[in-house]
PDB file of C-alpha atoms in Angstrom:
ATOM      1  CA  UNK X 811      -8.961 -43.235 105.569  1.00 77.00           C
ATOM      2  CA  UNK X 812      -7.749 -40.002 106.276  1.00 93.00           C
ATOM      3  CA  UNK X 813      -9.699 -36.470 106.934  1.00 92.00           C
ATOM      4  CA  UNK X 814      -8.985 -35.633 103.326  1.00 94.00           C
ATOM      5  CA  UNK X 815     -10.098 -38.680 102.010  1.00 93.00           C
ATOM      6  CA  UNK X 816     -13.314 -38.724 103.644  1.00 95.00           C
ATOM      7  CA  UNK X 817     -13.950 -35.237 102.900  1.00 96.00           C
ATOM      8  CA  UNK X 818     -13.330 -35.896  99.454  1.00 95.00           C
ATOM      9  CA  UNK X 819     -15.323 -38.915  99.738  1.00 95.00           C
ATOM     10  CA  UNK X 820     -18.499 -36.997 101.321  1.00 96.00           C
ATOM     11  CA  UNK X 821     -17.763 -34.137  98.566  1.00 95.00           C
ATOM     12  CA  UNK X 822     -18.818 -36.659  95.940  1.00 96.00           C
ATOM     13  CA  UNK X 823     -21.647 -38.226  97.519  1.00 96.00           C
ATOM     14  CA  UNK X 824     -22.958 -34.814  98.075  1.00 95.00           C
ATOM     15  CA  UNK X 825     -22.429 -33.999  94.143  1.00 94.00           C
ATOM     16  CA  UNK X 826     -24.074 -37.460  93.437  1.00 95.00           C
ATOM     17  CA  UNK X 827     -27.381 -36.411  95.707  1.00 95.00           C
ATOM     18  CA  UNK X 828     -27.740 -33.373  93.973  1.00 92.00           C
ATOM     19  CA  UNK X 829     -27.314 -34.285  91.107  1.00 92.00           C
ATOM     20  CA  UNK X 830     -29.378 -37.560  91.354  1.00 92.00           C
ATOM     21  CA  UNK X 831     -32.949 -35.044  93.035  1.00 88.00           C
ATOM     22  CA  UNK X 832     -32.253 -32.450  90.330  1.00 84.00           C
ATOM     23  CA  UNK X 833     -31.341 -29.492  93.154  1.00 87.00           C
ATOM     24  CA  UNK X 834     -28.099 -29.054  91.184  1.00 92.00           C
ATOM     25  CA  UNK X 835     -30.621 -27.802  87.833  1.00 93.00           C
ATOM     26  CA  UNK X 836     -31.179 -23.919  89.652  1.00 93.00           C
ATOM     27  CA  UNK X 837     -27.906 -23.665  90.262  1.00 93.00           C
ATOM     28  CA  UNK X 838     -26.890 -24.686  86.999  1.00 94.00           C
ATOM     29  CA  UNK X 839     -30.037 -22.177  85.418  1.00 95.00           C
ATOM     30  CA  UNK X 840     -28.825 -19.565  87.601  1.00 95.00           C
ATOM     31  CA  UNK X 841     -24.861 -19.662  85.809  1.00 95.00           C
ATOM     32  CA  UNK X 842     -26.193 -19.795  82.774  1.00 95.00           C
ATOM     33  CA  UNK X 843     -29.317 -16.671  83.209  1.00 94.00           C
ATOM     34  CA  UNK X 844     -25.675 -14.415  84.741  1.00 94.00           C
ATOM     35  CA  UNK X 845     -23.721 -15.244  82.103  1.00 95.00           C
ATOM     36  CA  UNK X 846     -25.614 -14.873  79.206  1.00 94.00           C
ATOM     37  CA  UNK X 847     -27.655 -11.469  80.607  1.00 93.00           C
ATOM     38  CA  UNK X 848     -25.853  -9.913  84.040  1.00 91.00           C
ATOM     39  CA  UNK X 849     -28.908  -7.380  83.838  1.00 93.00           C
ATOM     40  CA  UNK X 850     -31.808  -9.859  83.609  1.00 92.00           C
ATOM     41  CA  UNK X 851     -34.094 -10.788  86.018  1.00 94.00           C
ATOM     42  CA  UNK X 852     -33.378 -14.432  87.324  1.00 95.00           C
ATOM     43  CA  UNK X 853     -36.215 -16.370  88.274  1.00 95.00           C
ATOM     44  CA  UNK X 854     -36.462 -17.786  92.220  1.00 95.00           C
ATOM     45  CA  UNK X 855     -36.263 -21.274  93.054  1.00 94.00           C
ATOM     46  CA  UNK X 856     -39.745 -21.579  93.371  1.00 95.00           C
ATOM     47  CA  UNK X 857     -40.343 -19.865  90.341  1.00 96.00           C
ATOM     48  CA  UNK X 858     -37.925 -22.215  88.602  1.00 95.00           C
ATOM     49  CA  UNK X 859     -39.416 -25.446  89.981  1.00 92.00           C
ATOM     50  CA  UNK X 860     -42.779 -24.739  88.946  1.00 95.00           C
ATOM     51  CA  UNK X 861     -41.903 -23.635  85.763  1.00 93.00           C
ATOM     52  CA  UNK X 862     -39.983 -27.094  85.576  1.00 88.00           C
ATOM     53  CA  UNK X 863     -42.793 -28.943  86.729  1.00 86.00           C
ATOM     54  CA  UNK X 864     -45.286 -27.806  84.562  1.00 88.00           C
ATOM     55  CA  UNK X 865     -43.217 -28.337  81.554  1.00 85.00           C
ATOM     56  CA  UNK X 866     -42.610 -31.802  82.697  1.00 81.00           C
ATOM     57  CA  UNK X 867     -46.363 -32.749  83.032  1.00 82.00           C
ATOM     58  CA  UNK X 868     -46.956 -31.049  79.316  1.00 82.00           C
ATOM     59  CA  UNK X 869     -44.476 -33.100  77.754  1.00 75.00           C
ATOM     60  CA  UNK X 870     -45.791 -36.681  77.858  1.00 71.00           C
ATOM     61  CA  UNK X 871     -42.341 -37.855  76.656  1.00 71.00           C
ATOM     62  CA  UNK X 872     -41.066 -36.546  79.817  1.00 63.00           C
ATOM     63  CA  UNK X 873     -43.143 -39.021  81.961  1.00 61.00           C
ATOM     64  CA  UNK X 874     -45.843 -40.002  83.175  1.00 62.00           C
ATOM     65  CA  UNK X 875     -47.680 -38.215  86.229  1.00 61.00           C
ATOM     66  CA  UNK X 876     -50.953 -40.284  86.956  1.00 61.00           C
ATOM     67  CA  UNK X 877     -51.867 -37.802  90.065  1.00 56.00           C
TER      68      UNK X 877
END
């Protein structure tokens, strides 16, 4: 395999990871907060992932959270 190839090949794990843990969801909010309202405030990451969380646990068809 050459340099490319493995680059490419480490390229899509790395997409897969992300994807797969749910880090790729901020960046994903973040496009869509900038394009839809330059001016707006955009929440932080922290910000985001609580707000995430807690609409996760108030959804019950979202999972189930026992602790």
């Amino acid at each position: 395999m050459t340099l490319t190839g493995v680059r490419r090949a480490a390229g899509r794990i790395r997409w897969y990871v992300r994807e797969l843990t749910g880090e790729a969801t901020y960046d994903r909010y973040v496009a869509h907060a900038r394009s839809c309202d330059p001016e707006a405030p955009v929440m932080s990451r922290r910000a985001f992932e609580r707000s995430r969380t807690d609409a996760r646990e108030a959804d019950p068809r979202e999972g189930f959270r026992c602790c």
